[in-house]
């Protein structure tokens, strides 16, 4: 009995001696951080300023977007410009300035001709005089204003990959953490792969019709050359997200402007959302999830 009593006293003493260490460790421990879903400024802050203008990109940076999307096309003389549409009619006054050059394709105009267009008034008279910017001008502006928001570059047409990579390399932007690329054209992403450093992500965009057919086969094909998939909002389901993550692919969704959509996507664990309104911090802050293993 005496031996048992001594042993109990020893255990109690050991517990009391180790208690401060255990309590200190418990106080110092913090739960793992929860990465937020990336907020991608869709064509800049295009809900507040004319899309793909310097004003739109500046606003996106001030609104703390995680990425700024820049769609890139080539002019007739091979200059890289920030434009979404293949034609100029929707976002400029080209029909007034060049009335006889229908259908006003970007590729039919030189950069000098494009610079004569107003790319802001269609959105609001306050933006009258905004020009169609070149990719070079976009990068120079962000650097001059010390904006450290990474670019999310979409190649809108195959064949411009080398020129895009060369320009970004010249400005020191072609590196992990400073840029990622997306395209609807698989051949464009495949052409980019040998031109970019390891760790710079490539995202394959798909349309709604494509997303609703042959999911597993599509993901298998994309996983060969890309790091993620860009899905249209109406096509996104929990099964889609789970299947893509199972292939090691990121999931980015376009275009998400409503709170209920954002909450639903965050609950699914998507990796990024494109939005016209990157200034809605209440919606952004709530979009957090546990790390994906």
PDB file of C-alpha atoms in Angstrom:
ATOM      1  CA  UNK A   1       0.000   0.000   0.000  1.00  0.00           C
ATOM      2  CA  UNK A   2       2.820   2.364   0.871  1.00  0.00           C
ATOM      3  CA  UNK A   3       4.401   1.774  -2.540  1.00  0.00           C
ATOM      4  CA  UNK A   4       1.099   2.625  -4.295  1.00  0.00           C
ATOM      5  CA  UNK A   5       0.724   5.807  -2.225  1.00  0.00           C
ATOM      6  CA  UNK A   6       4.238   6.947  -3.090  1.00  0.00           C
ATOM      7  CA  UNK A   7       3.574   6.270  -6.774  1.00  0.00           C
ATOM      8  CA  UNK A   8       0.363   8.361  -6.665  1.00  0.00           C
ATOM      9  CA  UNK A   9       2.238  11.217  -4.992  1.00  0.00           C
ATOM     10  CA  UNK A  10       4.871  10.985  -7.740  1.00  0.00           C
ATOM     11  CA  UNK A  11       2.220  11.154 -10.487  1.00  0.00           C
ATOM     12  CA  UNK A  12       0.548  14.162  -8.851  1.00  0.00           C
ATOM     13  CA  UNK A  13       3.872  15.971  -8.551  1.00  0.00           C
ATOM     14  CA  UNK A  14       4.724  15.205 -12.187  1.00  0.00           C
ATOM     15  CA  UNK A  15       1.336  16.528 -13.298  1.00  0.00           C
ATOM     16  CA  UNK A  16       1.730  19.750 -11.328  1.00  0.00           C
ATOM     17  CA  UNK A  17       5.227  20.298 -12.717  1.00  0.00           C
ATOM     18  CA  UNK A  18       4.123  19.761 -16.324  1.00  0.00           C
ATOM     19  CA  UNK A  19       0.870  21.728 -16.062  1.00  0.00           C
ATOM     20  CA  UNK A  20       2.409  25.177 -16.814  1.00  0.00           C
ATOM     21  CA  UNK A  21       4.068  23.796 -19.961  1.00  0.00           C
ATOM     22  CA  UNK A  22       0.806  22.249 -21.164  1.00  0.00           C
ATOM     23  CA  UNK A  23      -1.157  25.451 -20.493  1.00  0.00           C
ATOM     24  CA  UNK A  24       1.458  27.603 -22.260  1.00  0.00           C
ATOM     25  CA  UNK A  25       1.407  25.336 -25.306  1.00  0.00           C
ATOM     26  CA  UNK A  26      -2.397  25.445 -25.404  1.00  0.00           C
ATOM     27  CA  UNK A  27      -2.383  29.239 -25.205  1.00  0.00           C
ATOM     28  CA  UNK A  28       0.202  29.529 -27.974  1.00  0.00           C
ATOM     29  CA  UNK A  29      -1.605  27.158 -30.351  1.00  0.00           C
ATOM     30  CA  UNK A  30      -3.691  28.757 -33.059  1.00  0.00           C
ATOM     31  CA  UNK A  31      -6.005  26.964 -35.465  1.00  0.00           C
ATOM     32  CA  UNK A  32      -4.725  26.781 -39.044  1.00  0.00           C
ATOM     33  CA  UNK A  33      -5.543  29.868 -41.105  1.00  0.00           C
ATOM     34  CA  UNK A  34      -8.452  29.584 -43.505  1.00  0.00           C
ATOM     35  CA  UNK A  35      -7.547  30.827 -46.986  1.00  0.00           C
ATOM     36  CA  UNK A  36     -10.227  32.967 -48.567  1.00  0.00           C
ATOM     37  CA  UNK A  37     -11.594  32.397 -52.004  1.00  0.00           C
ATOM     38  CA  UNK A  38      -9.675  34.659 -54.388  1.00  0.00           C
ATOM     39  CA  UNK A  39     -11.603  37.693 -55.619  1.00  0.00           C
ATOM     40  CA  UNK A  40     -10.827  38.385 -59.271  1.00  0.00           C
ATOM     41  CA  UNK A  41     -11.765  41.820 -60.611  1.00  0.00           C
ATOM     42  CA  UNK A  42     -13.686  40.946 -63.778  1.00  0.00           C
ATOM     43  CA  UNK A  43     -12.328  43.233 -66.530  1.00  0.00           C
ATOM     44  CA  UNK A  44     -11.235  45.480 -63.687  1.00  0.00           C
ATOM     45  CA  UNK A  45     -13.879  46.959 -61.405  1.00  0.00           C
ATOM     46  CA  UNK A  46     -16.272  46.810 -64.334  1.00  0.00           C
ATOM     47  CA  UNK A  47     -19.362  47.424 -62.224  1.00  0.00           C
ATOM     48  CA  UNK A  48     -18.063  50.910 -61.421  1.00  0.00           C
ATOM     49  CA  UNK A  49     -16.016  51.932 -64.473  1.00  0.00           C
ATOM     50  CA  UNK A  50     -15.820  51.043 -68.171  1.00  0.00           C
ATOM     51  CA  UNK A  51     -14.325  47.589 -68.533  1.00  0.00           C
ATOM     52  CA  UNK A  52     -10.682  47.178 -69.529  1.00  0.00           C
ATOM     53  CA  UNK A  53      -9.733  50.806 -69.045  1.00  0.00           C
ATOM     54  CA  UNK A  54      -7.026  52.201 -66.799  1.00  0.00           C
ATOM     55  CA  UNK A  55      -9.750  53.664 -64.577  1.00  0.00           C
ATOM     56  CA  UNK A  56     -11.294  50.239 -64.132  1.00  0.00           C
ATOM     57  CA  UNK A  57      -7.944  48.672 -63.214  1.00  0.00           C
ATOM     58  CA  UNK A  58      -7.099  51.460 -60.765  1.00  0.00           C
ATOM     59  CA  UNK A  59     -10.426  51.027 -58.997  1.00  0.00           C
ATOM     60  CA  UNK A  60      -9.951  47.269 -58.769  1.00  0.00           C
ATOM     61  CA  UNK A  61      -6.591  47.797 -57.072  1.00  0.00           C
ATOM     62  CA  UNK A  62      -8.065  50.287 -54.590  1.00  0.00           C
ATOM     63  CA  UNK A  63     -10.828  47.821 -53.798  1.00  0.00           C
ATOM     64  CA  UNK A  64      -8.270  45.209 -52.762  1.00  0.00           C
ATOM     65  CA  UNK A  65      -8.995  42.647 -55.447  1.00  0.00           C
ATOM     66  CA  UNK A  66      -6.756  39.584 -55.295  1.00  0.00           C
ATOM     67  CA  UNK A  67      -6.325  39.582 -59.085  1.00  0.00           C
ATOM     68  CA  UNK A  68      -7.101  41.969 -61.934  1.00  0.00           C
ATOM     69  CA  UNK A  69      -8.354  40.306 -65.100  1.00  0.00           C
ATOM     70  CA  UNK A  70      -6.954  41.631 -68.387  1.00  0.00           C
ATOM     71  CA  UNK A  71      -8.300  40.258 -71.673  1.00  0.00           C
ATOM     72  CA  UNK A  72      -5.682  40.556 -74.410  1.00  0.00           C
ATOM     73  CA  UNK A  73      -6.083  40.794 -78.189  1.00  0.00           C
ATOM     74  CA  UNK A  74      -3.810  41.820 -81.050  1.00  0.00           C
ATOM     75  CA  UNK A  75      -4.401  44.758 -83.369  1.00  0.00           C
ATOM     76  CA  UNK A  76      -3.841  44.736 -87.118  1.00  0.00           C
ATOM     77  CA  UNK A  77      -0.226  45.820 -86.564  1.00  0.00           C
ATOM     78  CA  UNK A  78       0.379  43.219 -83.840  1.00  0.00           C
ATOM     79  CA  UNK A  79       0.079  45.427 -80.751  1.00  0.00           C
ATOM     80  CA  UNK A  80      -1.396  43.851 -77.628  1.00  0.00           C
ATOM     81  CA  UNK A  81      -4.473  45.656 -76.301  1.00  0.00           C
ATOM     82  CA  UNK A  82      -6.883  45.092 -73.418  1.00  0.00           C
ATOM     83  CA  UNK A  83     -10.264  44.258 -74.925  1.00  0.00           C
ATOM     84  CA  UNK A  84     -12.829  41.546 -74.352  1.00  0.00           C
ATOM     85  CA  UNK A  85     -14.902  41.581 -77.539  1.00  0.00           C
ATOM     86  CA  UNK A  86     -13.602  40.664 -80.968  1.00  0.00           C
ATOM     87  CA  UNK A  87     -15.268  43.844 -82.250  1.00  0.00           C
ATOM     88  CA  UNK A  88     -15.164  47.428 -81.018  1.00  0.00           C
ATOM     89  CA  UNK A  89     -18.839  48.342 -81.354  1.00  0.00           C
ATOM     90  CA  UNK A  90     -20.061  47.634 -77.823  1.00  0.00           C
ATOM     91  CA  UNK A  91     -17.390  49.451 -75.797  1.00  0.00           C
ATOM     92  CA  UNK A  92     -16.230  52.312 -78.043  1.00  0.00           C
ATOM     93  CA  UNK A  93     -17.604  54.941 -80.415  1.00  0.00           C
ATOM     94  CA  UNK A  94     -16.063  53.180 -83.423  1.00  0.00           C
ATOM     95  CA  UNK A  95     -19.297  53.293 -85.436  1.00  0.00           C
ATOM     96  CA  UNK A  96     -19.191  57.085 -85.300  1.00  0.00           C
ATOM     97  CA  UNK A  97     -15.470  57.519 -85.913  1.00  0.00           C
ATOM     98  CA  UNK A  98     -15.195  54.823 -88.596  1.00  0.00           C
ATOM     99  CA  UNK A  99     -18.773  54.435 -89.923  1.00  0.00           C
ATOM    100  CA  UNK A 100     -17.803  52.546 -93.084  1.00  0.00           C
ATOM    101  CA  UNK A 101     -15.605  49.849 -91.537  1.00  0.00           C
ATOM    102  CA  UNK A 102     -18.205  47.381 -90.305  1.00  0.00           C
ATOM    103  CA  UNK A 103     -18.026  44.882 -88.574  1.00  0.00           C
ATOM    104  CA  UNK A 104     -15.329  46.848 -86.691  1.00  0.00           C
ATOM    105  CA  UNK A 105     -13.122  43.899 -85.765  1.00  0.00           C
ATOM    106  CA  UNK A 106     -10.187  44.722 -83.484  1.00  0.00           C
ATOM    107  CA  UNK A 107      -7.860  42.884 -85.848  1.00  0.00           C
ATOM    108  CA  UNK A 108      -8.816  45.241 -88.701  1.00  0.00           C
ATOM    109  CA  UNK A 109      -7.544  48.364 -86.923  1.00  0.00           C
ATOM    110  CA  UNK A 110      -4.049  49.580 -86.118  1.00  0.00           C
ATOM    111  CA  UNK A 111      -3.191  50.744 -82.623  1.00  0.00           C
ATOM    112  CA  UNK A 112      -2.990  54.324 -83.884  1.00  0.00           C
ATOM    113  CA  UNK A 113      -6.563  54.043 -85.161  1.00  0.00           C
ATOM    114  CA  UNK A 114      -7.769  52.499 -81.912  1.00  0.00           C
ATOM    115  CA  UNK A 115      -6.276  55.349 -79.914  1.00  0.00           C
ATOM    116  CA  UNK A 116      -8.711  57.743 -81.626  1.00  0.00           C
ATOM    117  CA  UNK A 117     -11.666  55.971 -80.026  1.00  0.00           C
ATOM    118  CA  UNK A 118     -13.538  56.854 -76.842  1.00  0.00           C
ATOM    119  CA  UNK A 119     -13.762  53.732 -74.680  1.00  0.00           C
ATOM    120  CA  UNK A 120     -15.458  55.360 -71.685  1.00  0.00           C
ATOM    121  CA  UNK A 121     -18.534  57.394 -72.662  1.00  0.00           C
ATOM    122  CA  UNK A 122     -20.681  54.322 -73.366  1.00  0.00           C
ATOM    123  CA  UNK A 123     -20.492  53.502 -69.659  1.00  0.00           C
ATOM    124  CA  UNK A 124     -20.871  57.009 -68.210  1.00  0.00           C
ATOM    125  CA  UNK A 125     -20.073  60.542 -69.466  1.00  0.00           C
ATOM    126  CA  UNK A 126     -17.661  60.899 -66.521  1.00  0.00           C
ATOM    127  CA  UNK A 127     -15.309  58.534 -68.329  1.00  0.00           C
ATOM    128  CA  UNK A 128     -15.321  60.328 -71.655  1.00  0.00           C
ATOM    129  CA  UNK A 129     -11.910  60.235 -73.286  1.00  0.00           C
ATOM    130  CA  UNK A 130     -10.804  56.916 -71.833  1.00  0.00           C
ATOM    131  CA  UNK A 131      -8.675  55.101 -74.389  1.00  0.00           C
ATOM    132  CA  UNK A 132      -8.286  51.449 -75.230  1.00  0.00           C
ATOM    133  CA  UNK A 133      -5.094  50.626 -73.286  1.00  0.00           C
ATOM    134  CA  UNK A 134      -2.273  48.420 -74.448  1.00  0.00           C
ATOM    135  CA  UNK A 135      -1.075  45.617 -72.201  1.00  0.00           C
ATOM    136  CA  UNK A 136       2.184  47.517 -71.898  1.00  0.00           C
ATOM    137  CA  UNK A 137       0.345  50.612 -70.652  1.00  0.00           C
ATOM    138  CA  UNK A 138      -1.591  48.560 -68.107  1.00  0.00           C
ATOM    139  CA  UNK A 139       1.575  47.059 -66.632  1.00  0.00           C
ATOM    140  CA  UNK A 140       3.419  50.390 -66.646  1.00  0.00           C
ATOM    141  CA  UNK A 141       0.531  52.135 -64.886  1.00  0.00           C
ATOM    142  CA  UNK A 142       0.320  49.507 -62.152  1.00  0.00           C
ATOM    143  CA  UNK A 143       4.076  49.620 -61.609  1.00  0.00           C
ATOM    144  CA  UNK A 144       4.184  53.433 -61.601  1.00  0.00           C
ATOM    145  CA  UNK A 145       1.409  53.558 -58.999  1.00  0.00           C
ATOM    146  CA  UNK A 146       3.037  50.760 -56.972  1.00  0.00           C
ATOM    147  CA  UNK A 147       0.092  48.434 -57.324  1.00  0.00           C
ATOM    148  CA  UNK A 148       1.055  44.904 -56.342  1.00  0.00           C
ATOM    149  CA  UNK A 149      -2.121  43.144 -57.425  1.00  0.00           C
ATOM    150  CA  UNK A 150      -1.325  40.149 -59.668  1.00  0.00           C
ATOM    151  CA  UNK A 151      -2.655  40.082 -63.226  1.00  0.00           C
ATOM    152  CA  UNK A 152      -5.041  37.431 -64.488  1.00  0.00           C
ATOM    153  CA  UNK A 153      -4.367  37.486 -68.236  1.00  0.00           C
ATOM    154  CA  UNK A 154      -6.749  35.920 -70.728  1.00  0.00           C
ATOM    155  CA  UNK A 155      -5.439  35.250 -74.204  1.00  0.00           C
ATOM    156  CA  UNK A 156      -8.467  35.891 -76.384  1.00  0.00           C
ATOM    157  CA  UNK A 157      -6.908  34.504 -79.559  1.00  0.00           C
ATOM    158  CA  UNK A 158      -4.264  31.847 -80.261  1.00  0.00           C
ATOM    159  CA  UNK A 159      -0.952  33.049 -81.641  1.00  0.00           C
ATOM    160  CA  UNK A 160      -0.230  35.920 -79.246  1.00  0.00           C
ATOM    161  CA  UNK A 161       1.293  33.827 -76.459  1.00  0.00           C
ATOM    162  CA  UNK A 162       4.958  34.529 -77.191  1.00  0.00           C
ATOM    163  CA  UNK A 163       4.371  38.273 -77.489  1.00  0.00           C
ATOM    164  CA  UNK A 164       2.414  38.329 -74.222  1.00  0.00           C
ATOM    165  CA  UNK A 165       5.056  36.324 -72.363  1.00  0.00           C
ATOM    166  CA  UNK A 166       7.871  38.487 -73.762  1.00  0.00           C
ATOM    167  CA  UNK A 167       6.164  41.723 -72.679  1.00  0.00           C
ATOM    168  CA  UNK A 168       5.442  40.467 -69.163  1.00  0.00           C
ATOM    169  CA  UNK A 169       9.001  39.152 -68.879  1.00  0.00           C
ATOM    170  CA  UNK A 170      10.353  42.569 -69.854  1.00  0.00           C
ATOM    171  CA  UNK A 171       8.463  44.159 -66.967  1.00  0.00           C
ATOM    172  CA  UNK A 172       9.400  41.464 -64.454  1.00  0.00           C
ATOM    173  CA  UNK A 173       5.808  40.292 -64.116  1.00  0.00           C
ATOM    174  CA  UNK A 174       6.216  36.823 -65.600  1.00  0.00           C
ATOM    175  CA  UNK A 175       6.744  35.040 -62.308  1.00  0.00           C
ATOM    176  CA  UNK A 176       4.839  33.035 -59.742  1.00  0.00           C
ATOM    177  CA  UNK A 177       2.618  35.238 -57.611  1.00  0.00           C
ATOM    178  CA  UNK A 178       2.509  38.049 -60.178  1.00  0.00           C
ATOM    179  CA  UNK A 179       0.427  36.562 -62.972  1.00  0.00           C
ATOM    180  CA  UNK A 180      -1.764  33.680 -64.045  1.00  0.00           C
ATOM    181  CA  UNK A 181      -3.245  32.886 -67.432  1.00  0.00           C
ATOM    182  CA  UNK A 182      -6.576  31.673 -68.739  1.00  0.00           C
ATOM    183  CA  UNK A 183      -8.072  30.960 -72.136  1.00  0.00           C
ATOM    184  CA  UNK A 184     -10.972  29.255 -73.844  1.00  0.00           C
ATOM    185  CA  UNK A 185      -8.422  27.918 -76.344  1.00  0.00           C
ATOM    186  CA  UNK A 186      -6.529  24.809 -75.146  1.00  0.00           C
ATOM    187  CA  UNK A 187      -3.871  25.376 -77.811  1.00  0.00           C
ATOM    188  CA  UNK A 188      -3.159  28.808 -76.340  1.00  0.00           C
ATOM    189  CA  UNK A 189      -2.500  27.418 -72.871  1.00  0.00           C
ATOM    190  CA  UNK A 190      -0.418  24.603 -74.309  1.00  0.00           C
ATOM    191  CA  UNK A 191       1.656  27.156 -76.213  1.00  0.00           C
ATOM    192  CA  UNK A 192       2.150  29.181 -73.028  1.00  0.00           C
ATOM    193  CA  UNK A 193       3.394  26.288 -70.908  1.00  0.00           C
ATOM    194  CA  UNK A 194       7.004  26.219 -72.215  1.00  0.00           C
ATOM    195  CA  UNK A 195       7.161  30.027 -72.197  1.00  0.00           C
ATOM    196  CA  UNK A 196       6.379  30.595 -68.523  1.00  0.00           C
ATOM    197  CA  UNK A 197       8.137  29.701 -65.260  1.00  0.00           C
ATOM    198  CA  UNK A 198       7.063  26.730 -63.208  1.00  0.00           C
ATOM    199  CA  UNK A 199       4.374  27.663 -60.710  1.00  0.00           C
ATOM    200  CA  UNK A 200       2.568  30.190 -62.919  1.00  0.00           C
ATOM    201  CA  UNK A 201      -0.971  28.741 -63.179  1.00  0.00           C
ATOM    202  CA  UNK A 202      -2.866  28.049 -66.386  1.00  0.00           C
ATOM    203  CA  UNK A 203      -6.676  27.982 -66.207  1.00  0.00           C
ATOM    204  CA  UNK A 204      -8.830  26.381 -68.905  1.00  0.00           C
ATOM    205  CA  UNK A 205     -12.082  28.259 -69.427  1.00  0.00           C
ATOM    206  CA  UNK A 206     -15.140  26.301 -70.496  1.00  0.00           C
ATOM    207  CA  UNK A 207     -18.595  27.394 -71.597  1.00  0.00           C
ATOM    208  CA  UNK A 208     -21.899  26.333 -70.081  1.00  0.00           C
ATOM    209  CA  UNK A 209     -22.739  23.774 -72.758  1.00  0.00           C
ATOM    210  CA  UNK A 210     -19.327  22.153 -72.465  1.00  0.00           C
ATOM    211  CA  UNK A 211     -19.506  22.124 -68.666  1.00  0.00           C
ATOM    212  CA  UNK A 212     -22.808  20.244 -68.718  1.00  0.00           C
ATOM    213  CA  UNK A 213     -21.512  17.331 -70.789  1.00  0.00           C
ATOM    214  CA  UNK A 214     -18.743  14.791 -70.226  1.00  0.00           C
ATOM    215  CA  UNK A 215     -17.401  16.196 -66.957  1.00  0.00           C
ATOM    216  CA  UNK A 216     -14.947  13.449 -66.045  1.00  0.00           C
ATOM    217  CA  UNK A 217     -13.503  13.129 -69.543  1.00  0.00           C
ATOM    218  CA  UNK A 218     -13.161  16.904 -69.799  1.00  0.00           C
ATOM    219  CA  UNK A 219     -11.354  17.157 -66.466  1.00  0.00           C
ATOM    220  CA  UNK A 220      -9.030  14.331 -67.434  1.00  0.00           C
ATOM    221  CA  UNK A 221      -8.042  16.188 -70.604  1.00  0.00           C
ATOM    222  CA  UNK A 222      -7.581  19.545 -68.857  1.00  0.00           C
ATOM    223  CA  UNK A 223      -5.453  18.092 -66.051  1.00  0.00           C
ATOM    224  CA  UNK A 224      -2.791  17.136 -68.612  1.00  0.00           C
ATOM    225  CA  UNK A 225      -1.810  20.722 -69.418  1.00  0.00           C
ATOM    226  CA  UNK A 226      -3.619  23.111 -67.018  1.00  0.00           C
ATOM    227  CA  UNK A 227      -3.777  23.849 -63.296  1.00  0.00           C
ATOM    228  CA  UNK A 228      -7.412  24.795 -63.037  1.00  0.00           C
ATOM    229  CA  UNK A 229     -10.763  25.204 -64.725  1.00  0.00           C
ATOM    230  CA  UNK A 230     -12.906  28.300 -65.170  1.00  0.00           C
ATOM    231  CA  UNK A 231     -16.608  27.493 -64.948  1.00  0.00           C
ATOM    232  CA  UNK A 232     -19.669  29.634 -65.736  1.00  0.00           C
ATOM    233  CA  UNK A 233     -21.812  30.297 -62.677  1.00  0.00           C
ATOM    234  CA  UNK A 234     -24.958  28.448 -63.878  1.00  0.00           C
ATOM    235  CA  UNK A 235     -23.007  25.215 -64.397  1.00  0.00           C
ATOM    236  CA  UNK A 236     -21.270  25.004 -61.020  1.00  0.00           C
ATOM    237  CA  UNK A 237     -22.336  22.206 -58.693  1.00  0.00           C
ATOM    238  CA  UNK A 238     -20.801  20.635 -55.628  1.00  0.00           C
ATOM    239  CA  UNK A 239     -20.109  17.524 -57.688  1.00  0.00           C
ATOM    240  CA  UNK A 240     -18.215  19.611 -60.256  1.00  0.00           C
ATOM    241  CA  UNK A 241     -16.044  21.217 -57.604  1.00  0.00           C
ATOM    242  CA  UNK A 242     -15.347  17.914 -55.890  1.00  0.00           C
ATOM    243  CA  UNK A 243     -14.442  16.217 -59.168  1.00  0.00           C
ATOM    244  CA  UNK A 244     -12.098  19.046 -60.223  1.00  0.00           C
ATOM    245  CA  UNK A 245     -10.367  19.109 -56.851  1.00  0.00           C
ATOM    246  CA  UNK A 246     -10.007  15.348 -57.080  1.00  0.00           C
ATOM    247  CA  UNK A 247      -7.958  15.923 -60.223  1.00  0.00           C
ATOM    248  CA  UNK A 248      -5.840  18.537 -58.458  1.00  0.00           C
ATOM    249  CA  UNK A 249      -7.445  21.384 -60.402  1.00  0.00           C
ATOM    250  CA  UNK A 250      -8.415  24.787 -59.030  1.00  0.00           C
ATOM    251  CA  UNK A 251     -11.973  25.963 -59.681  1.00  0.00           C
ATOM    252  CA  UNK A 252     -12.637  29.601 -60.635  1.00  0.00           C
ATOM    253  CA  UNK A 253     -16.176  30.762 -61.374  1.00  0.00           C
ATOM    254  CA  UNK A 254     -17.423  33.555 -63.643  1.00  0.00           C
ATOM    255  CA  UNK A 255     -19.240  35.939 -63.074  1.00  0.00           C
ATOM    256  CA  UNK A 256     -20.444  36.258 -59.458  1.00  0.00           C
ATOM    257  CA  UNK A 257     -22.141  39.474 -58.317  1.00  0.00           C
ATOM    258  CA  UNK A 258     -24.973  38.375 -56.009  1.00  0.00           C
ATOM    259  CA  UNK A 259     -24.474  37.602 -52.274  1.00  0.00           C
ATOM    260  CA  UNK A 260     -26.471  34.359 -52.343  1.00  0.00           C
ATOM    261  CA  UNK A 261     -24.346  33.038 -55.226  1.00  0.00           C
ATOM    262  CA  UNK A 262     -21.144  33.949 -53.434  1.00  0.00           C
ATOM    263  CA  UNK A 263     -22.263  32.209 -50.243  1.00  0.00           C
ATOM    264  CA  UNK A 264     -23.242  29.094 -52.154  1.00  0.00           C
ATOM    265  CA  UNK A 265     -19.927  28.915 -54.006  1.00  0.00           C
ATOM    266  CA  UNK A 266     -17.898  29.478 -50.866  1.00  0.00           C
ATOM    267  CA  UNK A 267     -19.727  26.652 -49.166  1.00  0.00           C
ATOM    268  CA  UNK A 268     -18.697  24.443 -52.092  1.00  0.00           C
ATOM    269  CA  UNK A 269     -15.060  25.422 -51.636  1.00  0.00           C
ATOM    270  CA  UNK A 270     -14.340  27.112 -54.970  1.00  0.00           C
ATOM    271  CA  UNK A 271     -10.884  28.648 -55.281  1.00  0.00           C
ATOM    272  CA  UNK A 272     -11.782  31.951 -56.936  1.00  0.00           C
ATOM    273  CA  UNK A 273     -14.671  34.058 -58.212  1.00  0.00           C
ATOM    274  CA  UNK A 274     -14.797  36.695 -60.917  1.00  0.00           C
ATOM    275  CA  UNK A 275     -16.873  39.705 -59.923  1.00  0.00           C
ATOM    276  CA  UNK A 276     -17.690  43.115 -61.354  1.00  0.00           C
ATOM    277  CA  UNK A 277     -17.806  44.488 -57.791  1.00  0.00           C
ATOM    278  CA  UNK A 278     -14.595  43.691 -55.876  1.00  0.00           C
ATOM    279  CA  UNK A 279     -15.455  46.387 -53.304  1.00  0.00           C
ATOM    280  CA  UNK A 280     -18.016  44.421 -51.308  1.00  0.00           C
ATOM    281  CA  UNK A 281     -15.941  43.460 -48.273  1.00  0.00           C
ATOM    282  CA  UNK A 282     -18.840  41.989 -46.302  1.00  0.00           C
ATOM    283  CA  UNK A 283     -19.385  39.411 -48.986  1.00  0.00           C
ATOM    284  CA  UNK A 284     -15.671  38.810 -49.481  1.00  0.00           C
ATOM    285  CA  UNK A 285     -14.816  38.422 -45.784  1.00  0.00           C
ATOM    286  CA  UNK A 286     -17.530  35.830 -45.333  1.00  0.00           C
ATOM    287  CA  UNK A 287     -16.131  33.722 -48.144  1.00  0.00           C
ATOM    288  CA  UNK A 288     -13.740  31.529 -46.160  1.00  0.00           C
ATOM    289  CA  UNK A 289     -13.252  27.813 -46.037  1.00  0.00           C
ATOM    290  CA  UNK A 290     -11.052  25.144 -44.513  1.00  0.00           C
ATOM    291  CA  UNK A 291      -7.854  24.397 -46.441  1.00  0.00           C
ATOM    292  CA  UNK A 292      -8.255  21.735 -49.121  1.00  0.00           C
ATOM    293  CA  UNK A 293      -6.048  18.701 -48.509  1.00  0.00           C
TER     294      UNK A 293
END
